Amino acid sequence: MKKNGLWLKIGILVVALIGLFVINLYLDSYKVKVINLCAIYVILGLSMNLINGFTGLFSLGHAGFMAIGAYTVAILTMPLEAKTMNYYMKPMVPFLLNLNLPFIFALLIGGLMAALFGFLIGAPVLKLTDDYLAIATLGFSEIIRIVFINLQSITNGSLGLKAIPQMTNEFIAGKLGLASRTNLLWAWGIAILTIIFMQFLMKGSYGKAFKAIREDEIAARSMGINLFKHKVMSFTIGSFLAGIGGGLLAVHLGTIDPALFKFALTFNILLIVVLGGMGNIYGTVISAIVITVAMEALRFLDGSMNFGFFTTPALPGLRMVVFSLALMVVVIFKRDGFIKETLEKVRGRYAKNQ
Amino acid sequence: MLKINNMTMRFGGVVAVNELSMEIEKGQIVGLIGPNGAGKTTVFNVVTGVYKPTDGEVLYGEKLEKISHLPPDQIAKLGICRTFQNIRLFKELSVFDNVFIGSHLRLKSGLFSSVFRIPTYTKEEKVMIEKAEYLLHKVGLYEEREEKAFSLPYGMQRRLEIARALATSPKLLLLDEPAAGMNPQETQDLMEFIHNIKDEFDLTIFLIEHHMEVVMGICENIFVLDHGNLIAQGNPQEIQSDERVIEAYLGVE
């Protein structure tokens, strides 16, 4: 029985990879972009779920860690010409100007930088709990943003960075005589690795200890679990993944500036985590995909709408109202997350049929 | 095994425990009784490191080393584990996981060997799983291992808490009102069970209890607290005939 489950998982994985490969070659570039963004939100959703859902630390600093990852990747991958073009107000520090690394190393360093900050911030901040922790981490995220605005010779300040090199599937598409597009395999490959990583983490003793801390700190401490050490661990891994997600986002967008990493970004991820269910891996994956697609699909709400007898003016931001309402409804009626419950119902039905 | 020296615990102006001195020998079952609000749970909280005593010290181990400055998780590592008066299980986790986590503190492998399932970790994990399963059999909860802890009936939750505490491989086990809410039959079973685990795991047991039959039935040595003061100590017969104890419990004209 266990063996079958494993083969089933491997089967799904292979089908998914082949599917991605085909999608990557034949779907138009807009759709490919949306699918790519789904993968990025899967990673970000899981990283936040590790901190908030599994370990029960109410942290709202995600945008800050993403900014660190995004800027690290952007700075390390941009070629010299792009850098000189970007930094026209104030020249870049010479040390970084000539630094150029392959994407994968840049991404890893981006994650590690975010993890380093996660560790440094976590050490003092994780003594706090609940709302206080939320406020402190939110503050940290804002500090990062303000620092990035003012570190002009490194981050180019509020002008942001443009022309971040894209990851395209030029090589394969070129051989087949097709138009090249964003390479989905990067983001989705990392997303799949993240899913597997999270599963193994939560299956093991440390993952279970994280959950124990979420359930009851006093009991966990009395059972010999070092709260502080485990919280810092969870927070650091979460920030690492957030940094990776941020780095992928920078490459996906091609242009970043500090205004991108405002609280609204953290809110989007929080939305994914809450809808998918706190402490639920598959719920998060599904809700990340659904919400990312819905955010694109509902774009018509922002524009002016014609009801035949009445035409509304354009209301930019209306689609976000839909998500806020959805969040409210979910929080009020299904605290464990909408998708988690639906999944359980489906599973229950299958169990009966067997 | 455990020695409390002139320990005082003050919360603001309230003296919860006043200059308490007591000693527990290895292998004993010791009871701590007293009316509600006498400071019994406070004593437990000080011993397990939840509170730092305002004054005095707690010594523990063969060499009686000072532990009253240590945090709770380190005290648990030294082999003092407890249950709670108002049950504190990991509610949303399965019965099995509750016990499994109990042995996490003895895990030597690091986080990454657990994620990548390196043999040193999987070997340790196998032992942890076997231990958890054994303890679940022991407390009669093996059939319920997949259930969520909060869904168990009250009596089972109490037993699960004991199993979880035993998973930490304690030398000194602190039970805070283990028989609370149990009927006479369950109480009888519990007494046998306590004797049983004491012998099997070579434990010293320190318990708070209101059921006098439990206390008188299994404790070799009893300490009586009233308003934070130790008013009597001795074996069950001595305690039963002690005037001050009767006074504290029944009042006096």
Coordinates of C-alpha atoms in Angstrom, one line a residue:
Chain A
M1 CA 0.0 0.0 0.0
K2 CA 2.7 2.4 1.0
K3 CA 4.8 1.5 -2.1
N4 CA 1.8 2.1 -4.4
G5 CA 1.4 5.6 -2.9
L6 CA 5.1 6.3 -3.7
W7 CA 4.7 5.2 -7.3
L8 CA 1.6 7.2 -7.6
K9 CA 3.5 10.3 -6.5
I10 CA 6.3 9.6 -8.9
G11 CA 3.8 9.1 -11.7
I12 CA 2.1 12.4 -10.9
L13 CA 5.5 14.1 -10.8
V14 CA 6.5 12.7 -14.2
V15 CA 3.2 13.6 -15.8
A16 CA 3.4 17.1 -14.3
L17 CA 6.9 17.6 -15.7
I18 CA 5.9 16.4 -19.2
G19 CA 2.8 18.6 -19.0
L20 CA 4.9 21.6 -18.1
F21 CA 7.3 20.9 -20.9
V22 CA 4.5 20.8 -23.4
I23 CA 2.7 23.8 -22.0
N24 CA 6.0 25.7 -22.1
L25 CA 6.4 25.1 -25.8
Y26 CA 2.8 25.6 -27.1
L27 CA 0.8 27.9 -24.8
D28 CA 1.1 31.6 -25.6
S29 CA 3.5 33.7 -23.6
Y30 CA 0.9 35.4 -21.4
K31 CA -0.5 32.1 -20.2
V32 CA 3.0 30.8 -19.6
K33 CA 3.7 33.9 -17.5
V34 CA 0.6 33.2 -15.4
I35 CA 1.6 29.6 -14.9
N36 CA 5.1 30.7 -13.9
L37 CA 3.6 33.1 -11.3
C38 CA 1.5 30.2 -9.9
A39 CA 4.7 28.3 -9.1
I40 CA 6.2 31.4 -7.4
Y41 CA 3.2 31.8 -5.2
V42 CA 3.2 28.1 -4.4
I43 CA 6.7 28.6 -3.0
L44 CA 5.8 31.8 -1.2
G45 CA 2.6 30.3 0.2
L46 CA 4.4 27.2 1.5
S47 CA 7.2 29.4 3.1
M48 CA 4.6 31.5 4.9
N49 CA 2.6 28.4 5.9
L50 CA 5.7 26.9 7.5
I51 CA 6.1 30.0 9.8
N52 CA 2.4 30.9 10.3
G53 CA 0.5 27.7 9.8
F54 CA 2.8 25.0 11.0
T55 CA 4.8 26.7 13.7
G56 CA 2.0 29.1 14.7
L57 CA 4.2 32.2 14.6
F58 CA 2.1 35.1 13.4
S59 CA 4.7 36.8 11.1
L60 CA 3.9 39.5 8.6
G61 CA 7.5 40.1 7.4
H62 CA 7.3 38.2 4.2
A63 CA 7.6 41.1 1.8
G64 CA 10.9 42.1 3.5
F65 CA 12.5 38.7 3.0
M66 CA 11.2 38.6 -0.6
A67 CA 12.8 42.0 -1.2
I68 CA 16.1 40.8 0.0
G69 CA 16.0 37.7 -2.3
A70 CA 14.7 39.7 -5.2
Y71 CA 17.4 42.4 -5.0
T72 CA 20.2 39.9 -4.5
V73 CA 19.2 37.9 -7.5
A74 CA 18.7 41.1 -9.6
I75 CA 22.0 42.6 -8.7
L76 CA 23.9 39.4 -9.1
T77 CA 22.5 38.4 -12.5
M78 CA 22.3 41.8 -14.3
P79 CA 25.1 42.2 -16.8
L80 CA 27.4 45.2 -16.7
E81 CA 25.6 47.2 -19.5
A82 CA 22.2 46.8 -17.8
K83 CA 23.7 48.0 -14.5
T84 CA 25.3 51.1 -16.0
M85 CA 22.0 51.8 -17.7
N86 CA 20.0 51.5 -14.5
Y87 CA 22.2 53.4 -12.2
Y88 CA 22.3 56.8 -13.9
M89 CA 21.4 58.9 -10.9
K90 CA 24.1 57.5 -8.7
P91 CA 26.7 55.0 -9.8
M92 CA 26.7 51.6 -8.3
V93 CA 29.4 50.6 -5.9
P94 CA 32.3 49.2 -8.1
F95 CA 32.4 45.9 -6.2
L96 CA 28.9 44.9 -7.2
L97 CA 29.1 46.5 -10.6
N98 CA 31.3 43.8 -12.0
L99 CA 29.8 41.0 -10.0
N100 CA 27.9 38.6 -12.2
L101 CA 26.8 35.0 -11.3
P102 CA 24.9 32.3 -13.1
F103 CA 21.2 32.4 -12.2
I104 CA 21.1 29.3 -10.0
F105 CA 23.9 30.6 -7.7
A106 CA 22.4 34.0 -7.6
L107 CA 19.1 32.5 -6.5
L108 CA 20.8 30.4 -3.8
I109 CA 22.6 33.4 -2.5
G110 CA 19.3 35.4 -2.5
G111 CA 17.7 32.7 -0.4
L112 CA 20.7 32.5 1.9
M113 CA 20.8 36.3 2.4
A114 CA 17.1 36.2 3.3
A115 CA 17.7 33.3 5.6
L116 CA 20.6 35.2 7.3
F117 CA 18.3 38.2 7.9
G118 CA 15.6 35.9 9.0
F119 CA 18.0 34.4 11.6
L120 CA 19.3 37.9 12.7
I121 CA 15.8 39.3 13.0
G122 CA 14.3 36.1 14.4
A123 CA 16.8 35.9 17.3
P124 CA 15.4 39.0 19.1
V125 CA 11.9 39.1 17.6
L126 CA 10.9 35.5 18.3
K127 CA 10.8 36.2 22.0
L128 CA 7.5 37.9 21.2
T129 CA 4.3 36.1 20.6
D130 CA 1.0 36.7 18.7
D131 CA 0.1 40.3 17.7
Y132 CA 3.4 41.7 19.0
L133 CA 5.3 39.4 16.7
A134 CA 3.1 40.4 13.8
I135 CA 3.8 44.1 14.5
A136 CA 7.6 43.6 14.9
T137 CA 7.9 41.6 11.7
L138 CA 5.7 44.0 9.8
G139 CA 8.0 46.8 11.1
F140 CA 11.1 44.8 9.9
S141 CA 9.6 44.4 6.4
E142 CA 9.0 48.2 6.2
I143 CA 12.5 48.9 7.5
I144 CA 13.9 46.8 4.7
R145 CA 11.9 48.7 2.1
I146 CA 13.0 52.1 3.4
V147 CA 16.6 51.0 3.6
F148 CA 16.4 49.8 0.0
I149 CA 15.0 53.2 -1.0
N150 CA 17.9 54.9 0.6
L151 CA 20.8 52.6 -0.4
Q152 CA 20.9 54.2 -3.8
S153 CA 24.4 53.1 -4.7
I154 CA 23.4 49.4 -4.2
T155 CA 19.7 49.1 -4.9
N156 CA 19.2 52.2 -7.2
G157 CA 16.7 53.6 -4.6
S158 CA 13.1 54.2 -5.6
L159 CA 14.0 54.1 -9.3
G160 CA 14.1 50.3 -9.0
L161 CA 15.9 47.9 -11.3
K162 CA 14.9 47.3 -14.8
A163 CA 16.0 44.7 -17.5
I164 CA 16.7 41.9 -15.1
P165 CA 17.7 39.0 -17.3
Q166 CA 14.9 36.6 -18.1
M167 CA 15.0 32.8 -17.9
T168 CA 13.7 31.7 -21.3
N169 CA 13.6 28.3 -23.0
E170 CA 15.3 29.8 -26.0
F171 CA 17.6 26.8 -26.5
I172 CA 14.9 24.1 -26.8
A173 CA 12.3 26.3 -28.5
G174 CA 14.9 27.4 -31.0
K175 CA 15.7 23.9 -31.9
L176 CA 12.0 23.1 -32.5
G177 CA 11.5 26.3 -34.5
L178 CA 9.0 27.7 -31.9
A179 CA 8.9 31.2 -30.2
S180 CA 10.9 31.2 -27.0
R181 CA 9.0 31.9 -23.7
T182 CA 9.6 32.1 -20.0
N183 CA 11.2 28.8 -18.9
L184 CA 8.6 27.2 -16.6
L185 CA 10.9 24.5 -15.4
W186 CA 12.9 26.8 -13.1
A187 CA 10.0 28.1 -11.1
W188 CA 8.0 24.9 -11.2
G189 CA 11.1 22.7 -10.6
I190 CA 11.8 24.7 -7.4
A191 CA 8.2 24.7 -6.4
I192 CA 8.1 20.9 -6.7
L193 CA 11.3 20.6 -4.7
T194 CA 9.7 22.9 -2.1
I195 CA 6.6 20.8 -1.8
I196 CA 8.8 17.6 -1.4
F197 CA 11.0 19.4 1.1
M198 CA 8.0 20.5 3.2
Q199 CA 6.6 17.1 3.2
F200 CA 9.7 15.5 4.4
L201 CA 10.2 18.3 7.0
M202 CA 6.7 17.9 8.4
K203 CA 7.0 14.1 8.4
G204 CA 10.1 14.1 10.5
S205 CA 10.6 14.8 14.2
Y206 CA 11.4 18.5 13.8
G207 CA 8.3 19.2 11.8
K208 CA 6.2 17.5 14.4
A209 CA 8.0 19.6 17.1
F210 CA 7.0 22.7 15.2
K211 CA 3.4 21.6 15.2
A212 CA 3.6 20.9 18.9
I213 CA 4.8 24.4 19.5
R214 CA 1.8 25.7 17.6
E215 CA -0.5 23.6 19.6
D216 CA 0.7 24.4 23.1
E217 CA 3.9 26.2 23.9
I218 CA 3.8 25.5 27.6
A219 CA 3.3 21.8 27.1
A220 CA 6.0 21.7 24.3
R221 CA 8.5 23.4 26.6
S222 CA 7.7 21.0 29.4
M223 CA 8.3 18.1 27.0
G224 CA 11.9 19.4 26.5
I225 CA 11.4 21.2 23.2
N226 CA 13.6 24.3 23.1
L227 CA 11.0 26.8 21.9
F228 CA 13.4 29.4 20.9
K229 CA 15.7 27.2 18.9
H230 CA 12.8 25.6 17.0
K231 CA 11.1 28.9 16.3
V232 CA 14.3 30.3 14.9
M233 CA 14.8 27.2 12.8
S234 CA 11.3 27.4 11.3
F235 CA 11.6 31.2 10.8
T236 CA 15.0 30.9 9.1
I237 CA 13.9 28.2 6.7
G238 CA 10.7 30.2 6.0
S239 CA 12.8 33.3 5.2
F240 CA 15.1 31.2 3.0
L241 CA 12.1 30.0 0.9
A242 CA 10.7 33.6 0.8
G243 CA 14.0 34.8 -0.5
I244 CA 14.0 32.2 -3.2
G245 CA 10.4 33.1 -4.1
G246 CA 11.4 36.8 -4.2
G247 CA 14.3 36.0 -6.5
L248 CA 12.1 34.1 -8.9
L249 CA 9.6 36.9 -8.8
A250 CA 12.2 39.5 -9.7
V251 CA 13.2 37.4 -12.7
H252 CA 9.6 36.8 -13.6
L253 CA 8.7 40.5 -13.6
G254 CA 12.0 41.7 -15.1
T255 CA 11.7 44.9 -13.1
I256 CA 11.5 45.5 -9.4
D257 CA 11.3 48.6 -7.2
P258 CA 10.9 49.0 -3.4
A259 CA 7.2 49.9 -3.8
L260 CA 6.5 46.4 -5.0
F261 CA 7.4 45.0 -1.5
K262 CA 4.7 46.7 0.4
F263 CA 2.4 45.1 2.9
A264 CA -0.1 44.3 0.1
L265 CA 2.3 41.6 -1.2
T266 CA 2.5 39.9 2.3
F267 CA -1.3 40.2 2.3
N268 CA -1.6 38.3 -1.0
I269 CA 0.4 35.4 0.4
L270 CA -1.5 35.5 3.7
L271 CA -4.7 35.1 1.6
I272 CA -3.3 32.0 0.0
V273 CA -2.3 30.5 3.3
V274 CA -5.6 31.2 5.0
L275 CA -7.7 30.0 2.1
G276 CA -5.5 26.9 1.7
G277 CA -5.6 26.1 5.4
M278 CA -3.1 26.9 8.1
G279 CA -0.7 23.9 8.2
N280 CA -1.8 22.2 5.1
I281 CA 0.7 21.7 2.2
Y282 CA -1.7 20.6 -0.6
G283 CA -4.3 23.2 0.4
T284 CA -1.7 25.9 0.0
V285 CA -0.5 24.6 -3.4
I286 CA -4.1 24.5 -4.7
S287 CA -5.1 27.9 -3.3
A288 CA -1.8 29.5 -4.6
I289 CA -2.7 28.3 -8.1
V290 CA -6.4 29.2 -7.8
I291 CA -5.7 32.7 -6.5
T292 CA -3.0 33.5 -9.0
V293 CA -5.2 32.5 -11.9
A294 CA -8.2 34.3 -10.4
M295 CA -6.2 37.5 -10.0
E296 CA -5.6 37.4 -13.7
A297 CA -9.1 36.2 -14.6
L298 CA -10.8 38.9 -12.6
R299 CA -8.9 41.7 -14.2
F300 CA -12.1 42.7 -16.1
L301 CA -13.4 44.0 -12.7
D302 CA -10.8 46.7 -12.7
G303 CA -11.9 48.2 -16.0
S304 CA -15.2 49.8 -16.9
M305 CA -18.0 47.4 -17.3
N306 CA -21.0 47.6 -19.6
F307 CA -24.2 46.2 -18.2
G308 CA -26.2 47.1 -21.3
F309 CA -28.3 49.9 -19.6
F310 CA -25.5 51.2 -17.4
T311 CA -21.7 51.5 -17.8
T312 CA -19.6 51.6 -14.7
P313 CA -16.5 53.8 -14.7
A314 CA -13.1 51.9 -14.4
L315 CA -12.5 51.1 -10.7
P316 CA -8.9 49.9 -10.4
G317 CA -8.5 47.7 -7.4
L318 CA -12.0 46.3 -7.5
R319 CA -10.7 42.8 -8.0
M320 CA -8.8 42.9 -4.7
V321 CA -12.1 43.6 -3.0
V322 CA -13.3 40.2 -4.2
F323 CA -10.3 38.6 -2.5
S324 CA -10.8 40.6 0.7
L325 CA -14.4 39.5 0.8
A326 CA -13.4 35.9 0.2
L327 CA -10.9 36.1 3.0
M328 CA -13.5 37.5 5.4
V329 CA -16.0 34.8 4.6
V330 CA -13.5 32.1 5.0
V331 CA -12.2 33.4 8.3
I332 CA -15.7 33.8 9.7
F333 CA -17.1 30.4 8.5
K334 CA -14.3 28.0 8.0
R335 CA -11.4 28.8 10.2
D336 CA -9.4 25.8 9.1
G337 CA -9.4 26.9 5.5
F338 CA -11.9 26.3 2.8
I339 CA -9.7 23.9 0.7
K340 CA -8.7 21.7 3.6
E341 CA -12.3 21.0 4.4
T342 CA -13.2 20.3 0.8
L343 CA -10.3 18.0 0.4
E344 CA -11.4 16.1 3.5
K345 CA -14.9 15.8 2.2
V346 CA -13.7 14.4 -1.1
R347 CA -11.4 12.0 0.7
G348 CA -14.3 10.9 2.9
R349 CA -16.4 10.2 -0.2
Y350 CA -13.7 8.1 -1.8
A351 CA -13.1 6.2 1.5
K352 CA -16.8 5.3 1.5
N353 CA -16.7 4.1 -2.1
Q354 CA -13.9 1.7 -1.5
Chain B
M1 CA 16.7 12.8 44.1
L2 CA 14.9 16.1 44.6
K3 CA 15.5 18.6 47.3
I4 CA 13.8 21.9 47.8
N5 CA 15.6 24.3 50.1
N6 CA 13.6 27.2 51.7
M7 CA 11.8 27.9 48.5
T8 CA 9.5 30.9 48.5
M9 CA 7.4 31.9 45.5
R10 CA 5.8 35.3 45.6
F11 CA 3.5 36.8 43.0
G12 CA 3.4 40.5 43.7
G13 CA 2.1 40.7 47.2
V14 CA 0.8 37.1 47.3
V15 CA 3.0 34.5 48.8
A16 CA 2.0 31.3 47.0
V17 CA 4.6 29.1 48.6
N18 CA 6.4 30.1 51.8
E19 CA 9.8 28.8 52.7
L20 CA 9.1 25.3 51.7
S21 CA 11.8 22.6 52.3
M22 CA 11.3 19.0 51.3
E23 CA 13.2 16.1 50.0
I24 CA 12.2 13.1 47.8
E25 CA 14.3 9.9 47.8
K26 CA 14.9 7.9 44.7
G27 CA 12.2 5.3 44.0
Q28 CA 9.6 6.8 46.2
I29 CA 6.0 7.7 45.4
V30 CA 5.4 11.0 47.2
G31 CA 2.2 12.9 47.5
L32 CA 1.5 16.6 47.8
I33 CA -1.9 17.4 49.2
G34 CA -3.6 20.5 50.5
P35 CA -6.8 22.5 50.1
N36 CA -7.5 24.4 46.9
G37 CA -5.1 27.3 46.5
A38 CA -2.6 25.9 48.8
G39 CA 0.2 26.3 46.3
K40 CA 0.6 22.7 45.1
T41 CA 0.7 23.4 41.4
T42 CA 3.0 26.3 42.1
V43 CA 5.5 23.9 43.6
F44 CA 5.3 21.8 40.4
N45 CA 5.8 24.9 38.3
V46 CA 8.9 25.8 40.2
V47 CA 10.3 22.3 40.1
T48 CA 9.8 22.1 36.3
G49 CA 11.2 25.6 35.7
V50 CA 8.1 27.4 34.6
Y51 CA 8.6 29.8 37.5
K52 CA 11.9 31.0 39.0
P53 CA 11.6 30.9 42.7
T54 CA 11.7 34.2 44.5
D55 CA 13.9 32.8 47.1
G56 CA 15.6 29.4 47.9
E57 CA 16.6 26.7 45.4
V58 CA 15.7 23.4 43.9
L59 CA 18.3 20.7 43.8
Y60 CA 18.1 17.5 41.7
G61 CA 19.9 14.4 40.7
E62 CA 22.3 12.0 42.3
K63 CA 24.7 14.8 43.2
L64 CA 21.8 17.2 44.0
E65 CA 22.7 20.0 41.6
K66 CA 20.9 23.3 41.4
I67 CA 18.2 23.3 38.7
S68 CA 16.1 26.3 39.8
H69 CA 17.8 28.6 37.4
L70 CA 17.3 26.4 34.3
P71 CA 14.6 26.8 31.7
P72 CA 11.9 24.2 31.5
D73 CA 13.2 22.4 28.4
Q74 CA 16.6 21.8 30.0
I75 CA 15.0 20.5 33.2
A76 CA 13.0 18.1 31.0
K77 CA 16.2 17.0 29.4
L78 CA 17.6 16.2 32.9
G79 CA 14.7 13.8 33.4
I80 CA 11.9 15.7 35.2
C81 CA 8.7 15.5 33.3
R82 CA 5.1 16.3 34.2
T83 CA 1.5 16.2 33.4
F84 CA -0.9 19.1 33.8
Q85 CA -3.9 19.7 36.0
N86 CA -5.9 21.1 33.1
I87 CA -4.8 18.7 30.4
R88 CA -2.5 20.2 27.9
L89 CA -2.2 17.9 24.9
F90 CA -1.3 18.9 21.4
K91 CA -4.9 18.9 20.5
E92 CA -4.9 19.0 16.7
L93 CA -2.2 16.3 16.5
S94 CA -2.8 12.6 16.4
V95 CA -2.6 10.5 19.5
F96 CA 0.5 8.9 18.1
D97 CA 2.3 12.2 17.3
N98 CA 1.6 13.4 20.8
V99 CA 3.6 10.5 22.2
F100 CA 6.2 10.6 19.4
I101 CA 7.0 14.2 20.1
G102 CA 7.7 13.3 23.7
S103 CA 10.9 11.6 22.7
H104 CA 12.0 14.5 20.4
L105 CA 14.1 16.0 23.2
R106 CA 16.4 12.9 23.1
L107 CA 17.0 13.2 19.3
K108 CA 20.6 13.7 18.4
S109 CA 20.3 14.2 14.6
G110 CA 19.9 17.7 13.2
L111 CA 17.2 19.3 11.2
F112 CA 18.7 18.5 7.8
S113 CA 19.3 14.9 8.5
S114 CA 15.7 14.6 9.4
V115 CA 14.6 16.3 6.1
F116 CA 16.9 14.2 4.0
R117 CA 16.2 11.1 6.0
I118 CA 19.9 10.3 6.6
P119 CA 20.3 6.8 8.1
T120 CA 21.5 8.1 11.5
Y121 CA 18.2 9.9 11.7
T122 CA 15.9 7.2 10.4
K123 CA 17.5 4.8 12.9
E124 CA 16.7 7.1 15.7
E125 CA 13.3 7.7 14.4
K126 CA 12.6 4.0 14.2
V127 CA 13.4 3.7 17.9
M128 CA 11.2 6.7 18.7
I129 CA 8.3 5.1 16.8
E130 CA 8.7 1.8 18.5
K131 CA 8.8 3.5 21.9
A132 CA 5.7 5.5 21.1
E133 CA 3.9 2.4 20.0
Y134 CA 5.0 0.5 23.1
L135 CA 3.8 3.3 25.4
L136 CA 0.5 3.5 23.5
H137 CA 0.0 -0.2 24.1
K138 CA 0.9 0.3 27.7
V139 CA -1.7 3.0 28.3
G140 CA -4.3 1.2 26.1
L141 CA -4.5 3.8 23.4
Y142 CA -2.9 1.9 20.5
E143 CA -6.3 1.5 18.8
E144 CA -6.9 5.2 18.9
R145 CA -3.4 6.2 17.6
E146 CA -4.7 7.9 14.4
E147 CA -7.3 9.9 16.2
K148 CA -6.8 13.6 17.0
A149 CA -6.0 14.1 20.7
F150 CA -8.9 16.4 21.4
S151 CA -11.4 13.8 20.2
L152 CA -10.5 11.4 23.0
P153 CA -12.7 11.1 26.1
Y154 CA -11.4 12.8 29.2
G155 CA -10.0 9.7 30.9
M156 CA -8.1 8.7 27.8
Q157 CA -6.6 12.2 27.5
R158 CA -5.2 11.9 31.0
R159 CA -3.6 8.6 30.1
L160 CA -2.3 10.0 26.9
E161 CA -0.6 12.8 28.8
I162 CA 1.1 10.3 31.0
A163 CA 2.3 8.3 28.0
R164 CA 3.6 11.5 26.5
A165 CA 5.5 12.3 29.7
L166 CA 6.9 8.8 29.8
A167 CA 8.2 9.2 26.2
T168 CA 10.7 11.8 27.4
S169 CA 12.4 9.0 29.5
P170 CA 12.0 10.8 32.8
K171 CA 13.6 9.8 36.1
L172 CA 11.2 11.9 38.1
L173 CA 7.6 12.0 37.0
L174 CA 5.3 14.8 38.3
L175 CA 1.6 14.0 38.1
D176 CA -0.8 16.9 38.7
E177 CA -4.1 15.5 39.8
P178 CA -4.0 12.3 37.7
A179 CA -7.2 11.0 39.1
A180 CA -9.3 14.1 38.7
G181 CA -12.7 13.3 37.3
M182 CA -12.2 9.6 37.4
N183 CA -14.8 7.1 38.8
P184 CA -13.8 4.6 41.5
Q185 CA -13.0 1.8 39.0
E186 CA -10.8 4.1 36.9
T187 CA -9.1 5.4 40.1
Q188 CA -8.3 1.8 41.1
D189 CA -6.8 1.1 37.6
L190 CA -4.8 4.3 37.8
M191 CA -3.3 3.3 41.1
E192 CA -2.2 0.0 39.7
F193 CA -0.9 1.7 36.6
I194 CA 1.2 4.2 38.6
H195 CA 2.8 1.3 40.5
N196 CA 3.3 -0.5 37.3
I197 CA 5.2 2.3 35.5
K198 CA 7.2 3.1 38.6
D199 CA 8.6 -0.4 38.6
E200 CA 9.0 -0.8 34.9
F201 CA 10.7 2.6 34.1
D202 CA 12.5 2.9 37.4
L203 CA 10.7 6.1 38.3
T204 CA 10.4 8.4 41.2
I205 CA 6.9 9.8 41.3
F206 CA 5.7 13.0 42.8
L207 CA 2.0 13.6 42.6
I208 CA -0.7 16.1 43.6
E209 CA -4.0 14.6 44.3
H210 CA -7.4 15.3 45.9
H211 CA -8.6 11.7 45.9
M212 CA -7.5 10.6 49.4
E213 CA -7.8 6.9 48.5
V214 CA -5.2 7.4 45.9
V215 CA -2.9 9.4 48.1
M216 CA -3.3 7.1 51.1
G217 CA -3.2 4.0 48.9
I218 CA 0.0 4.5 47.0
C219 CA 2.1 7.3 48.5
E220 CA 4.9 6.3 50.9
N221 CA 5.5 9.8 52.0
I222 CA 3.0 12.7 52.0
F223 CA 3.5 16.5 52.3
V224 CA 0.7 18.7 53.2
L225 CA 0.5 22.4 52.1
D226 CA -1.9 25.0 53.4
H227 CA -1.8 28.6 52.3
G228 CA 1.7 28.1 51.0
N229 CA 3.1 26.6 54.2
L230 CA 4.2 23.1 54.8
I231 CA 2.0 22.0 57.8
A232 CA 2.8 18.3 57.9
Q233 CA 4.8 15.5 56.4
G234 CA 5.0 11.8 57.0
N235 CA 3.5 8.4 56.0
P236 CA -0.2 8.0 55.4
Q237 CA -1.1 7.0 59.0
E238 CA 0.8 9.9 60.5
I239 CA -1.0 12.3 58.1
Q240 CA -4.4 10.9 58.8
S241 CA -4.0 11.5 62.4
D242 CA -2.3 14.8 62.2
E243 CA -4.5 17.5 63.9
R244 CA -3.3 20.3 61.8
V245 CA -4.1 18.5 58.6
I246 CA -7.6 17.7 59.8
E247 CA -8.0 21.3 60.8
A248 CA -6.9 22.5 57.3
Y249 CA -9.2 20.2 55.6
L250 CA -12.3 20.2 57.8
G251 CA -11.8 23.5 59.6
V252 CA -12.0 23.8 63.4
E253 CA -14.4 25.5 65.8

